[in-house]
Short mmCIF file of C-alpha atoms in Angstrom, two decimals:
data_model
loop_
_atom_site.label_atom_id
_atom_site.label_comp_id
_atom_site.label_asym_id
_atom_site.label_seq_id
_atom_site.Cartn_x
_atom_site.Cartn_y
_atom_site.Cartn_z
CA MET A 3 -1.76 -43.89 -2.86
CA ILE A 4 -1.66 -40.12 -4.17
CA ILE A 5 -5.25 -39.05 -4.28
CA CYS A 6 -4.87 -35.72 -5.78
CA SER A 7 -1.45 -34.97 -7.38
CA VAL A 8 -0.71 -30.88 -8.71
CA ASN A 9 1.34 -29.73 -11.50
CA GLN A 10 2.67 -26.27 -12.45
CA ILE A 11 -0.39 -24.27 -12.01
CA GLY A 12 -1.84 -20.55 -12.62
CA LYS A 13 -4.18 -18.31 -12.02
CA MET A 14 -4.19 -14.74 -13.33
CA TYR A 15 -7.38 -12.58 -12.27
CA GLY A 16 -7.22 -9.00 -13.50
CA GLY A 17 -3.79 -9.53 -15.20
CA ASN A 18 -2.53 -10.54 -11.95
CA ILE A 19 -0.46 -13.01 -11.02
CA ILE A 20 -2.23 -15.15 -8.83
CA PHE A 21 0.08 -18.09 -8.20
CA GLU A 22 2.44 -19.72 -10.77
CA ASN A 23 4.28 -23.27 -11.37
CA VAL A 24 2.21 -24.70 -7.98
CA SER A 25 2.82 -28.28 -7.46
CA PHE A 26 1.89 -30.60 -4.63
CA GLU A 27 1.22 -34.47 -4.19
CA ILE A 28 -1.57 -35.32 -1.84
CA LYS A 29 -1.90 -38.53 -0.54
CA GLN A 30 -4.73 -40.58 0.43
CA GLY A 31 -6.27 -39.99 3.72
CA GLU A 32 -3.49 -36.84 4.75
CA LYS A 33 -4.95 -33.82 6.49
CA VAL A 34 -2.36 -30.78 5.26
CA GLY A 35 -3.33 -27.65 6.56
CA LEU A 36 -3.26 -24.99 3.81
CA VAL A 37 -1.91 -21.62 5.37
CA GLY A 38 -0.55 -18.01 3.75
CA ARG A 39 -2.03 -14.15 4.56
CA ASN A 40 -4.90 -12.33 3.61
CA GLY A 41 -4.80 -12.65 -0.59
CA SER A 42 -2.06 -14.76 -1.17
CA GLY A 43 -4.26 -16.78 -2.83
CA LYS A 44 -5.84 -20.04 -0.70
CA THR A 45 -9.41 -19.47 -1.68
CA THR A 46 -8.65 -19.48 -5.15
CA LEU A 47 -6.49 -22.29 -5.29
CA PHE A 48 -9.44 -24.30 -3.89
CA GLN A 49 -11.85 -22.82 -6.50
CA LEU A 50 -9.17 -25.27 -7.94
CA LEU A 51 -9.21 -28.48 -6.61
CA ALA A 52 -13.53 -28.16 -6.16
CA GLY A 53 -13.62 -27.74 -10.14
CA ARG A 54 -15.45 -24.76 -10.11
CA ASP A 55 -13.20 -22.97 -11.70
CA THR A 56 -9.89 -24.60 -14.30
CA PRO A 57 -6.29 -23.08 -13.90
CA ASP A 58 -4.58 -21.35 -16.92
CA SER A 59 -1.63 -23.93 -17.26
CA GLY A 60 -0.50 -27.00 -15.10
CA MET A 61 -2.81 -29.21 -14.87
CA ILE A 62 -4.61 -31.11 -11.21
CA SER A 63 -5.26 -35.29 -11.45
CA TRP A 64 -6.98 -36.94 -9.17
CA LYS A 65 -7.71 -40.96 -8.49
CA LYS A 66 -10.57 -42.10 -10.33
CA GLU A 67 -14.18 -42.54 -8.50
CA THR A 68 -13.33 -39.18 -5.81
CA LYS A 69 -15.74 -37.46 -4.64
CA ILE A 70 -14.75 -34.06 -3.42
CA SER A 71 -16.57 -31.47 -1.58
CA LEU A 72 -15.87 -27.99 -0.72
CA LEU A 73 -16.91 -25.86 2.47
CA GLU A 74 -17.39 -21.94 1.34
CA GLN A 75 -16.72 -19.34 3.69
CA ILE A 76 -20.23 -18.59 2.58
CA PRO A 77 -22.04 -21.21 1.81
CA SER A 78 -25.53 -20.91 -0.98
CA ALA A 79 -27.91 -22.98 -0.73
CA ASP A 80 -32.05 -23.29 -2.46
CA PRO A 81 -33.68 -20.65 -0.39
CA ASN A 82 -36.88 -22.41 -0.23
CA LEU A 83 -34.87 -25.46 1.64
CA SER A 84 -35.92 -25.60 5.50
CA VAL A 85 -31.90 -26.59 7.67
CA ASN A 86 -33.43 -30.44 7.00
CA ASP A 87 -34.12 -30.64 4.00
CA LEU A 88 -30.61 -29.61 4.03
CA LEU A 89 -28.60 -32.02 5.96
CA LYS A 90 -31.15 -35.13 4.48
CA GLN A 91 -29.41 -34.06 1.03
CA ALA A 92 -25.87 -34.94 1.85
CA PHE A 93 -27.76 -38.76 1.63
CA HIS A 94 -29.01 -37.64 -1.42
CA ASP A 95 -28.61 -41.04 -3.47
CA LEU A 96 -29.41 -43.29 0.03
CA ILE A 97 -32.69 -41.13 -0.40
CA LYS A 98 -33.40 -41.78 -3.93
CA VAL A 99 -32.61 -45.30 -3.01
CA GLU A 100 -35.00 -45.55 -0.21
CA GLU A 101 -37.48 -43.99 -2.40
CA LYS A 102 -38.01 -46.98 -4.83
CA MET A 103 -37.75 -49.92 -2.47
CA LYS A 104 -40.66 -47.87 -0.84
CA GLN A 105 -42.08 -47.76 -3.92
CA LEU A 106 -41.58 -51.25 -4.55
CA GLU A 107 -42.79 -52.64 -1.39
CA LYS A 108 -46.18 -50.99 -2.98
CA GLU A 109 -46.32 -52.70 -5.79
CA MET A 110 -44.73 -56.28 -4.42
CA SER A 111 -47.65 -55.60 -1.89
CA ILE A 112 -50.65 -56.19 -5.30
CA VAL A 113 -48.25 -57.90 -8.18
CA SER A 114 -49.76 -61.93 -8.23
CA ASP A 115 -47.55 -62.71 -11.84
CA GLN A 116 -45.07 -65.80 -9.96
CA LYS A 117 -42.10 -64.08 -12.70
CA GLN A 118 -43.29 -60.88 -11.87
CA LEU A 119 -42.93 -60.49 -8.56
CA GLU A 120 -39.49 -62.47 -7.81
CA LYS A 121 -38.43 -60.68 -10.41
CA LEU A 122 -39.53 -57.27 -7.47
CA MET A 123 -37.37 -59.89 -4.94
CA ALA A 124 -34.77 -59.98 -6.85
CA GLU A 125 -34.10 -56.11 -7.51
CA TYR A 126 -35.86 -55.08 -3.78
CA GLY A 127 -32.78 -57.10 -2.23
CA ASN A 128 -30.33 -55.27 -4.29
CA LEU A 129 -30.76 -52.32 -3.81
CA THR A 130 -31.71 -53.33 -0.09
CA ASP A 131 -28.29 -55.11 0.12
CA TYR A 132 -26.85 -50.82 -1.09
CA PHE A 133 -28.76 -48.90 1.22
CA SER A 134 -27.02 -51.27 4.54
CA LEU A 135 -24.11 -51.33 2.60
CA HIS A 136 -24.12 -47.59 2.36
CA GLY A 137 -24.99 -46.78 6.05
CA GLY A 138 -28.66 -45.95 4.97
CA TYR A 139 -30.22 -47.65 7.95
CA GLU A 140 -28.04 -44.70 9.81
CA ILE A 141 -28.68 -41.73 8.19
CA ASP A 142 -30.63 -40.06 11.02
CA ALA A 143 -27.91 -41.66 13.86
CA LEU A 144 -25.49 -39.26 11.88
CA ILE A 145 -27.35 -36.71 11.46
CA GLU A 146 -28.24 -36.51 15.27
CA LYS A 147 -24.82 -36.73 15.45
CA VAL A 148 -22.71 -33.91 13.73
CA VAL A 149 -26.07 -31.99 15.25
CA HIS A 150 -25.08 -32.62 18.74
CA GLY A 151 -22.19 -31.68 17.45
CA LEU A 152 -21.15 -29.11 16.35
CA ASN A 153 -25.26 -27.43 18.84
CA ILE A 154 -26.79 -26.78 15.87
CA ALA A 155 -29.94 -28.59 17.46
CA HIS A 156 -31.95 -25.15 17.65
CA LEU A 157 -31.72 -24.60 14.28
CA VAL A 158 -33.29 -27.75 11.79
CA GLU A 159 -36.06 -26.12 11.90
CA LYS A 160 -35.71 -23.15 10.16
CA PRO A 161 -35.57 -22.23 7.04
CA PHE A 162 -32.12 -21.83 5.50
CA SER A 163 -33.13 -17.98 4.16
CA MET A 164 -34.26 -16.88 7.29
CA LEU A 165 -30.61 -17.60 8.70
CA SER A 166 -27.53 -15.76 9.49
CA GLY A 167 -24.54 -15.73 7.83
CA GLY A 168 -22.52 -17.48 10.48
CA GLU A 169 -25.97 -19.79 11.35
CA LYS A 170 -25.26 -20.51 7.04
CA THR A 171 -21.59 -21.69 7.80
CA LYS A 172 -22.77 -23.52 10.52
CA ILE A 173 -25.16 -26.24 8.26
CA GLY A 174 -23.00 -25.18 5.29
CA LEU A 175 -20.23 -28.04 7.30
CA ALA A 176 -23.30 -29.96 8.65
CA VAL A 177 -23.52 -30.91 5.35
CA ASN A 178 -19.87 -32.08 4.20
CA LEU A 179 -19.66 -33.52 7.32
CA LEU A 180 -22.61 -35.86 6.69
CA LYS A 181 -21.70 -36.14 2.96
CA HIS A 182 -18.51 -38.07 3.67
CA PRO A 183 -16.87 -37.02 1.21
CA ASP A 184 -13.25 -39.01 -0.19
CA PHE A 185 -11.21 -35.31 -0.28
CA LEU A 186 -12.89 -32.46 1.29
CA LEU A 187 -12.17 -28.67 1.88
CA LEU A 188 -12.51 -26.64 4.98
CA ASP A 189 -13.01 -22.99 4.28
CA GLU A 190 -12.52 -21.42 8.05
CA PRO A 191 -14.94 -24.19 9.23
CA THR A 192 -13.91 -23.01 12.58
CA ASN A 193 -15.82 -19.97 11.93
CA HIS A 194 -18.56 -18.96 14.35
CA LEU A 195 -18.51 -22.40 16.60
CA ASP A 196 -18.39 -22.64 20.09
CA LEU A 197 -15.49 -23.73 22.27
CA GLN A 198 -17.14 -27.42 22.78
CA ALA A 199 -18.14 -27.50 18.39
CA ILE A 200 -14.49 -26.88 18.24
CA GLU A 201 -13.00 -30.20 19.97
CA TRP A 202 -16.02 -32.03 18.37
CA LEU A 203 -15.12 -31.11 15.30
CA SER A 204 -11.30 -32.12 16.02
CA GLU A 205 -11.90 -35.50 17.45
CA PHE A 206 -14.25 -35.88 14.27
CA LEU A 207 -11.40 -35.09 11.45
CA GLU A 208 -8.72 -36.94 13.52
CA ASN A 209 -10.29 -40.27 13.33
CA TYR A 210 -12.20 -39.05 9.10
CA HIS A 211 -11.41 -41.86 7.03
CA GLY A 212 -11.33 -39.27 3.53
CA THR A 213 -8.60 -36.76 3.11
CA VAL A 214 -8.85 -32.93 4.52
CA VAL A 215 -7.91 -29.94 2.85
CA VAL A 216 -7.78 -27.29 5.52
CA ILE A 217 -7.75 -23.33 4.97
CA SER A 218 -7.35 -22.20 9.66
CA HIS A 219 -6.34 -18.41 10.80
CA ASP A 220 -7.04 -20.97 13.86
CA ARG A 221 -3.49 -21.76 15.22
CA TYR A 222 -4.09 -24.90 17.90
CA PHE A 223 -7.00 -26.66 15.87
CA LEU A 224 -4.95 -27.00 13.25
CA ASP A 225 -1.99 -28.68 15.35
CA GLU A 226 -4.95 -31.23 16.06
CA VAL A 227 -5.45 -31.70 13.10
CA VAL A 228 -3.23 -31.72 10.56
CA GLY A 229 0.13 -33.76 9.87
CA LYS A 230 1.40 -31.58 6.69
CA ILE A 231 1.38 -27.91 5.79
CA LEU A 232 0.83 -26.63 3.11
CA ASP A 233 3.04 -22.96 2.64
CA LEU A 234 1.93 -21.00 -0.21
CA GLU A 235 3.40 -17.13 -0.09
CA ASP A 236 4.08 -14.61 -2.63
CA GLY A 237 2.92 -17.08 -5.79
CA GLU A 238 4.98 -20.10 -4.77
CA ILE A 239 3.47 -23.21 -2.41
CA LYS A 240 6.36 -25.71 -0.19
CA SER A 241 4.74 -28.66 1.93
CA TYR A 242 6.00 -29.23 4.90
CA GLN A 243 5.19 -33.84 6.88
CA MET A 244 4.50 -31.61 9.89
CA ASN A 245 1.68 -29.85 12.39
CA PHE A 246 1.41 -25.96 12.42
CA SER A 247 3.07 -24.92 15.18
CA GLY A 248 6.80 -27.98 13.60
CA TYR A 249 5.82 -25.65 10.58
CA ILE A 250 6.94 -22.57 11.71
CA LYS A 251 9.90 -23.04 13.69
CA GLU A 252 11.35 -25.77 10.37
CA LYS A 253 9.91 -22.18 8.19
CA GLN A 254 11.75 -20.09 10.68
CA ALA A 255 15.48 -22.12 10.51
CA GLU A 256 14.66 -22.63 7.05
CA LEU A 257 14.16 -18.75 5.93
CA LEU A 258 17.72 -17.90 8.51
CA ARG A 259 19.66 -20.64 6.26
CA GLU A 260 18.18 -18.46 3.26
CA PHE A 261 19.44 -15.29 4.20
CA GLN A 262 22.66 -16.59 5.82
CA ALA A 263 22.77 -18.36 1.85
CA TYR A 264 21.52 -15.38 0.07
CA GLU A 265 24.04 -13.05 2.12
CA GLU A 266 27.67 -15.56 1.25
CA GLN A 267 26.24 -15.38 -2.61
CA GLN A 268 26.43 -11.50 -2.31
CA LYS A 269 29.59 -10.93 -1.21
CA LYS A 270 31.26 -13.29 -3.76
CA ILE A 271 29.95 -11.78 -6.42
CA LYS A 272 31.06 -8.31 -5.17
CA LYS A 273 34.47 -10.68 -5.22
CA MET A 274 33.29 -10.90 -8.87
CA LYS A 275 32.78 -8.02 -9.24
CA GLU A 276 35.78 -6.10 -8.20
CA ALA A 277 38.32 -8.50 -9.85
CA ILE A 278 36.12 -8.35 -13.46
CA LYS A 279 37.28 -4.07 -13.01
CA ARG A 280 40.17 -4.50 -11.42
CA LEU A 281 41.56 -6.94 -14.23
CA LYS A 282 39.72 -4.42 -16.59
CA GLU A 283 41.96 -1.51 -14.81
CA TRP A 284 45.02 -3.37 -15.39
CA ALA A 285 44.82 -4.46 -18.73
CA ASN A 286 44.66 -1.00 -20.31
CA ALA A 287 46.88 -0.32 -17.70
CA ALA A 288 49.44 -2.71 -19.73
CA ASN A 289 50.73 -0.82 -23.05
CA PRO A 290 50.42 -3.05 -25.21
CA PRO A 291 47.39 -3.09 -23.51
CA ASN A 292 47.22 -7.03 -22.09
CA GLU A 293 44.27 -9.60 -24.52
CA GLY A 294 44.92 -12.41 -21.35
CA LEU A 295 43.46 -10.04 -18.94
CA HIS A 296 40.76 -9.09 -20.85
CA LYS A 297 40.26 -12.58 -21.78
CA ARG A 298 39.76 -13.95 -17.59
CA ALA A 299 37.43 -10.52 -17.77
CA ARG A 300 35.04 -12.17 -19.54
CA ASN A 301 35.01 -15.06 -18.49
CA MET A 302 34.63 -14.81 -15.18
CA GLU A 303 31.67 -11.67 -16.43
CA ARG A 304 29.88 -15.00 -18.28
CA ALA A 305 30.38 -17.44 -15.18
CA LEU A 306 28.19 -14.51 -13.02
CA GLU A 307 25.71 -14.19 -15.85
CA ARG A 308 25.38 -18.33 -15.87
CA MET A 309 25.40 -18.08 -11.65
CA GLU A 310 21.67 -19.01 -10.19
CA LYS A 311 21.46 -15.67 -8.77
CA LEU A 312 19.25 -16.10 -5.69
CA LYS A 313 16.34 -14.55 -4.21
CA LYS A 314 16.84 -12.45 -1.61
CA PRO A 315 14.27 -13.86 1.79
CA ASN A 316 12.20 -11.54 2.89
CA VAL A 317 12.32 -12.01 6.18
CA ASN A 318 10.44 -8.19 7.41
CA PRO A 319 7.55 -9.06 5.21
CA LYS A 320 4.70 -6.65 5.71
CA LYS A 321 2.75 -5.97 9.12
CA ILE A 322 -0.11 -4.13 10.24
CA ASN A 323 1.87 -1.81 12.52
CA LEU A 324 -0.05 -1.70 15.43
CA THR A 325 0.41 -0.30 19.36
CA ILE A 326 -2.69 0.62 21.73
CA GLU A 327 -1.76 2.89 25.14
CA ALA A 328 -4.13 3.46 27.15
CA ALA A 329 -5.19 7.13 28.03
CA ASN A 330 -5.11 8.53 31.41
CA ARG A 331 -6.00 5.38 34.01
CA SER A 332 -9.62 4.34 34.65
CA GLY A 333 -10.73 4.34 38.32
CA LYS A 334 -9.99 0.77 40.41
CA GLU A 335 -13.10 -0.68 39.50
CA VAL A 336 -14.49 -0.58 35.67
CA VAL A 337 -17.19 -2.75 35.54
CA SER A 338 -19.28 -4.37 37.90
CA LEU A 339 -22.23 -6.80 37.61
CA HIS A 340 -25.28 -7.48 40.19
CA GLU A 341 -27.97 -10.31 40.23
CA VAL A 342 -27.87 -9.02 36.70
CA SER A 343 -30.88 -11.40 33.91
CA LYS A 344 -32.01 -11.56 30.73
CA LYS A 345 -34.35 -13.33 28.89
CA PHE A 346 -35.87 -12.93 24.73
CA ASP A 347 -38.71 -14.00 23.81
CA ASN A 348 -38.85 -15.82 27.27
CA ARG A 349 -36.13 -17.60 26.92
CA VAL A 350 -33.71 -16.90 29.90
CA LEU A 351 -30.06 -16.45 28.95
CA PHE A 352 -29.01 -15.89 32.21
CA SER A 353 -29.64 -15.20 35.65
CA ASN A 354 -28.18 -13.99 39.10
CA ILE A 355 -24.70 -12.75 37.19
CA ASN A 356 -22.44 -10.95 39.53
CA MET A 357 -19.08 -9.86 38.21
CA HIS A 358 -16.15 -6.46 38.66
CA ILE A 359 -13.98 -6.42 36.43
CA TYR A 360 -11.01 -4.74 38.20
CA TYR A 361 -7.90 -1.84 36.81
CA GLN A 362 -5.80 -3.50 34.41
CA ASP A 363 -7.91 -7.55 35.37
CA ARG A 364 -7.77 -9.38 31.66
CA VAL A 365 -11.39 -11.52 31.60
CA ALA A 366 -12.15 -13.93 28.71
CA ILE A 367 -15.66 -14.58 28.56
CA VAL A 368 -16.29 -18.01 26.64
CA GLY A 369 -19.14 -20.79 26.77
CA GLU A 370 -21.25 -22.24 23.67
CA ASN A 371 -23.65 -20.12 21.46
CA GLY A 372 -26.23 -18.59 22.25
CA THR A 373 -25.93 -17.62 26.22
CA GLY A 374 -25.37 -14.84 25.67
CA LYS A 375 -21.97 -13.94 25.91
CA SER A 376 -22.47 -10.77 23.00
CA THR A 377 -25.58 -9.04 24.72
CA LEU A 378 -23.70 -9.04 28.27
CA LEU A 379 -20.31 -7.19 26.86
CA LYS A 380 -23.64 -4.89 24.45
CA MET A 381 -24.75 -4.40 28.69
CA ILE A 382 -21.80 -2.61 30.03
CA LEU A 383 -21.68 -0.42 26.58
CA GLY A 384 -25.10 0.43 27.18
CA GLU A 385 -27.29 -1.13 24.14
CA VAL A 386 -29.18 -3.18 25.96
CA THR A 387 -31.20 -3.62 29.54
CA PRO A 388 -31.08 -6.00 31.78
CA ASP A 389 -34.79 -7.42 32.88
CA PHE A 390 -32.71 -7.22 36.59
CA GLY A 391 -30.19 -5.96 38.58
CA GLU A 392 -27.49 -3.04 37.72
CA VAL A 393 -24.83 -3.07 35.32
CA LYS A 394 -21.55 -0.49 36.96
CA VAL A 395 -19.42 1.08 34.28
CA GLY A 396 -16.86 2.81 36.50
CA SER A 397 -15.22 6.47 37.07
CA SER A 398 -12.63 7.34 34.69
CA VAL A 399 -13.97 4.50 31.62
CA LYS A 400 -13.45 4.81 28.30
CA ILE A 401 -14.25 2.20 26.30
CA GLY A 402 -13.10 0.91 22.98
CA TYR A 403 -14.97 -1.83 21.16
CA LEU A 404 -14.71 -4.43 19.16
CA SER A 405 -17.37 -5.97 17.30
CA GLN A 406 -17.05 -9.65 15.48
CA HIS A 407 -19.31 -7.82 12.57
CA VAL A 408 -17.74 -4.98 12.56
CA PHE A 409 -18.78 -1.88 9.31
CA ALA A 410 -21.64 -4.81 9.20
CA ASP A 411 -23.84 -1.67 8.38
CA THR A 412 -21.75 0.52 6.42
CA LYS A 413 -22.36 0.10 3.00
CA GLU A 414 -21.83 3.58 1.10
CA GLY A 415 -17.77 4.85 3.17
CA THR A 416 -15.00 4.14 1.60
CA VAL A 417 -12.34 3.36 3.94
CA ILE A 418 -10.88 6.81 5.05
CA ASP A 419 -14.10 8.26 5.20
CA GLU A 420 -15.01 5.91 7.58
CA PHE A 421 -11.98 6.32 9.69
CA ARG A 422 -11.87 9.81 9.31
CA LYS A 423 -14.81 9.22 11.32
CA ILE A 424 -12.80 8.71 14.10
CA VAL A 425 -9.27 9.88 13.80
CA LYS A 426 -9.75 13.69 13.43
CA VAL A 427 -6.82 14.21 10.66
CA THR A 428 -6.70 15.86 7.22
CA GLU A 429 -6.15 13.70 4.52
CA GLY A 430 -2.91 13.23 3.74
CA GLU A 431 -2.27 12.29 8.05
CA ALA A 432 -4.82 9.43 6.41
CA ARG A 433 -4.08 7.62 4.55
CA ASN A 434 -0.08 7.92 6.56
CA LEU A 435 -1.65 6.31 8.93
CA LEU A 436 -4.34 3.40 7.32
CA SER A 437 -0.99 2.35 5.07
CA ARG A 438 0.69 0.71 9.41
CA PHE A 439 -3.06 -1.32 9.30
CA LEU A 440 -1.16 -2.09 5.19
CA PHE A 441 -4.36 -0.06 3.04
CA PHE A 442 -2.26 0.79 0.46
CA GLY A 443 -2.36 3.05 -1.96
CA PRO A 444 -6.42 3.91 -3.84
CA SER A 445 -6.74 0.51 -1.65
CA VAL A 446 -8.37 3.72 1.27
CA TYR A 447 -11.07 4.16 -1.68
CA LYS A 448 -12.58 0.83 -0.94
CA LYS A 449 -16.04 0.99 -0.39
CA ILE A 450 -16.73 -1.19 3.14
CA GLU A 451 -18.70 -3.46 1.49
CA GLN A 452 -16.15 -4.52 -1.43
CA LEU A 453 -14.31 -5.08 2.17
CA SER A 454 -12.74 -9.17 3.26
CA GLY A 455 -14.04 -9.05 7.49
CA GLY A 456 -10.06 -8.95 7.55
CA GLU A 457 -10.00 -6.46 6.18
CA LYS A 458 -12.93 -4.36 8.10
CA MET A 459 -11.67 -5.79 10.91
CA ARG A 460 -7.75 -3.92 10.44
CA LEU A 461 -9.90 -0.64 9.53
CA ARG A 462 -11.59 -0.63 13.23
CA LEU A 463 -8.23 -2.06 14.83
CA ALA A 464 -6.87 1.30 12.97
CA GLN A 465 -9.44 3.50 14.31
CA LEU A 466 -8.92 1.73 18.06
CA MET A 467 -5.06 2.71 17.91
CA TYR A 468 -5.76 6.76 17.61
CA GLN A 469 -8.39 6.91 20.17
CA GLU A 470 -8.70 7.97 24.07
CA LEU A 471 -9.40 4.46 26.03
CA ASN A 472 -8.09 2.61 28.90
CA PHE A 473 -10.97 -0.07 28.78
CA LEU A 474 -10.89 -2.88 25.80
CA ILE A 475 -14.30 -4.74 25.21
CA LEU A 476 -14.09 -7.76 22.51
CA ASP A 477 -15.49 -10.04 21.14
CA GLU A 478 -14.32 -12.35 18.51
CA PRO A 479 -11.10 -10.38 17.85
CA THR A 480 -8.96 -13.00 15.29
CA ASN A 481 -12.03 -13.74 13.29
CA HIS A 482 -10.62 -13.05 9.50
CA LEU A 483 -7.40 -12.22 10.81
CA ASP A 484 -4.43 -13.77 9.08
CA ILE A 485 -2.04 -15.94 11.58
CA GLU A 486 0.03 -12.55 11.20
CA SER A 487 -2.47 -10.32 12.12
CA ARG A 488 -3.86 -11.96 14.91
CA GLU A 489 0.79 -12.29 16.60
CA VAL A 490 0.34 -8.18 16.11
CA LEU A 491 -2.20 -7.85 17.77
CA GLU A 492 -1.34 -10.50 20.86
CA GLU A 493 1.88 -8.45 20.90
CA ALA A 494 -0.42 -5.02 21.55
CA LEU A 495 -2.75 -6.89 23.65
CA GLU A 496 0.58 -7.81 26.26
CA ASP A 497 1.41 -4.22 25.92
CA PHE A 498 -1.98 -2.83 26.47
CA SER A 499 -1.97 -1.11 30.15
CA GLY A 500 -5.64 -0.70 30.20
CA THR A 501 -8.94 -3.38 30.93
CA ILE A 502 -9.78 -6.21 28.72
CA LEU A 503 -12.72 -7.69 28.43
CA ALA A 504 -13.11 -10.45 25.30
CA VAL A 505 -15.18 -12.94 24.06
CA SER A 506 -13.35 -15.33 22.19
CA HIS A 507 -13.33 -18.95 21.34
CA ASP A 508 -9.00 -18.79 19.74
CA ARG A 509 -7.91 -20.93 22.20
CA TYR A 510 -3.98 -20.43 20.72
CA PHE A 511 -5.45 -16.67 21.22
CA LEU A 512 -6.86 -17.34 24.95
CA ILE A 513 -4.81 -19.74 26.41
CA PRO A 514 -1.06 -17.92 26.61
CA TYR A 515 -2.94 -14.56 26.37
CA PHE A 516 -4.44 -13.82 29.49
CA ASN A 517 -1.71 -17.17 31.37
CA ARG A 518 1.27 -15.40 30.64
CA ALA A 519 -0.88 -11.54 31.65
CA ALA A 520 -2.15 -13.99 35.33
CA LYS A 521 -4.86 -12.05 35.42
CA THR A 522 -8.00 -13.88 35.98
CA VAL A 523 -10.21 -15.84 33.40
CA ARG A 524 -13.70 -15.86 34.03
CA ASN A 525 -16.89 -18.17 32.09
CA LEU A 526 -19.82 -17.44 33.75
CA PHE A 527 -22.03 -19.41 31.19
CA GLU A 528 -20.16 -23.05 30.35
CA THR A 529 -22.32 -25.21 31.19
CA THR A 530 -20.34 -28.40 29.46
CA LYS A 531 -18.83 -31.33 30.49
CA ASN A 532 -15.81 -30.25 28.85
CA MET A 533 -15.25 -27.08 31.87
CA GLU A 534 -12.74 -29.29 34.68
CA LYS A 535 -10.78 -30.06 31.26
CA TYR A 536 -11.04 -25.80 29.94
CA GLN A 537 -9.80 -24.99 33.48
CA SER A 538 -7.27 -27.61 34.66
CA ASP A 539 -5.77 -28.03 30.71
CA TYR A 540 -5.92 -24.51 29.70
CA PHE A 541 -6.71 -21.66 32.09
CA THR A 542 -5.77 -20.66 35.40
CA ASN A 543 -8.46 -19.08 36.34
CA THR A 544 -12.20 -17.74 38.32
CA ILE A 545 -14.86 -19.20 37.31
CA LEU A 546 -17.70 -17.71 38.77
#
């Protein structure tokens, strides 16, 4: 049964066409991935599906009484509420019923009139049946299940206003899952989740009885969860009844077919134009001019005009042009940690850590959120001091650092200003270099605070490309990057001849890259029961 039908919708912003004549259908219970480059209109389409905005043309039709819920990348809520209050708001209707039941209980305990008591009892019975049928008695258990699965128990008592952006996103995800709508829209749900929470979410959505549409750049997550792909590109949408890996293969084959058909048609058009030209020359060369040849030429011209011209496929879409070359090599031992310990506010993050990273190692640190992965990176950078132990950086090591919160404290600077702070070139040279990272024309003068997460990440990568370094420290490097940019980054890192230390929850980034590099992957903090699964399924690794 079709739950949502989108028919010929279009949307414009500021005179720019986001998409037009977009049509597709989603069936009840389908798990759908919405993919496309950054800026292609995915979030705009989500806003339309959620009813937050209306299309300029066309229509979106729904199955009657469909409940829709949208997880935004940056959710909003009453800042005065606690996280626990927010989670309970997911059961707003049931809580109202429960309050009414308690009120009736009080009334029944004091009423003396038998008819009035029977009336109250009948109403109480109806409410009890409704409360039980809709899972009212399982509210606390459901909240506990989601809180544990997403690893957010430590946030439950905090005010929502005191949370970081990433924490707010996790709470927004929890609320949406608890609402259990018929149609669930998730915009980048795996951002800010650790590996354990991502695995839990994948399993949750696989068993979800409703319909799910998800925007995600996590290729492994898409493969696990969705069975249908909607590809939004150049203002048009195409549907593929398969998972993400299957879609990639089919799209490549489709692109090849389209290009071959386009080339065949171009050859045919060229031959027709040459024939028309010859017919006109022969007709004009005759004495008197040959009207029959002119007529044939005109007929061929009309046939050429009526021919439906194939659009040239974009076989080489614009991508960031990234190559990171190592400067003079470092010494053999790049970093060493000896009996390192750290705690914050009497909470021990880690203790007695020993680690050695050598020249050309590829090292990944994985583990749950809050276990100290980013803190460890900051120790190596010299930004945080260990409580005990020693962190030593080797000789001739030149560090390039990519933070997951890149440019978080920069507001007023422009793209070109920030780039030139690190890369000492003229303005003209800077504009040329930034174009390799898809900053064209006036976009180089955008303020940093106006950039998306993906644009900030591309700008930082542009800076790193032109720095002298031989040791890359990467904290969630694929966050905010679209799939094509992630692939470019992976290729650049594979060719990098220096040393790499990365914190990441992106399994698609970790698994093939580190296995292909045949280097060690080290897990410093993982204490979950899934560690054996990570070790056997994902990595050929060394566990410290």
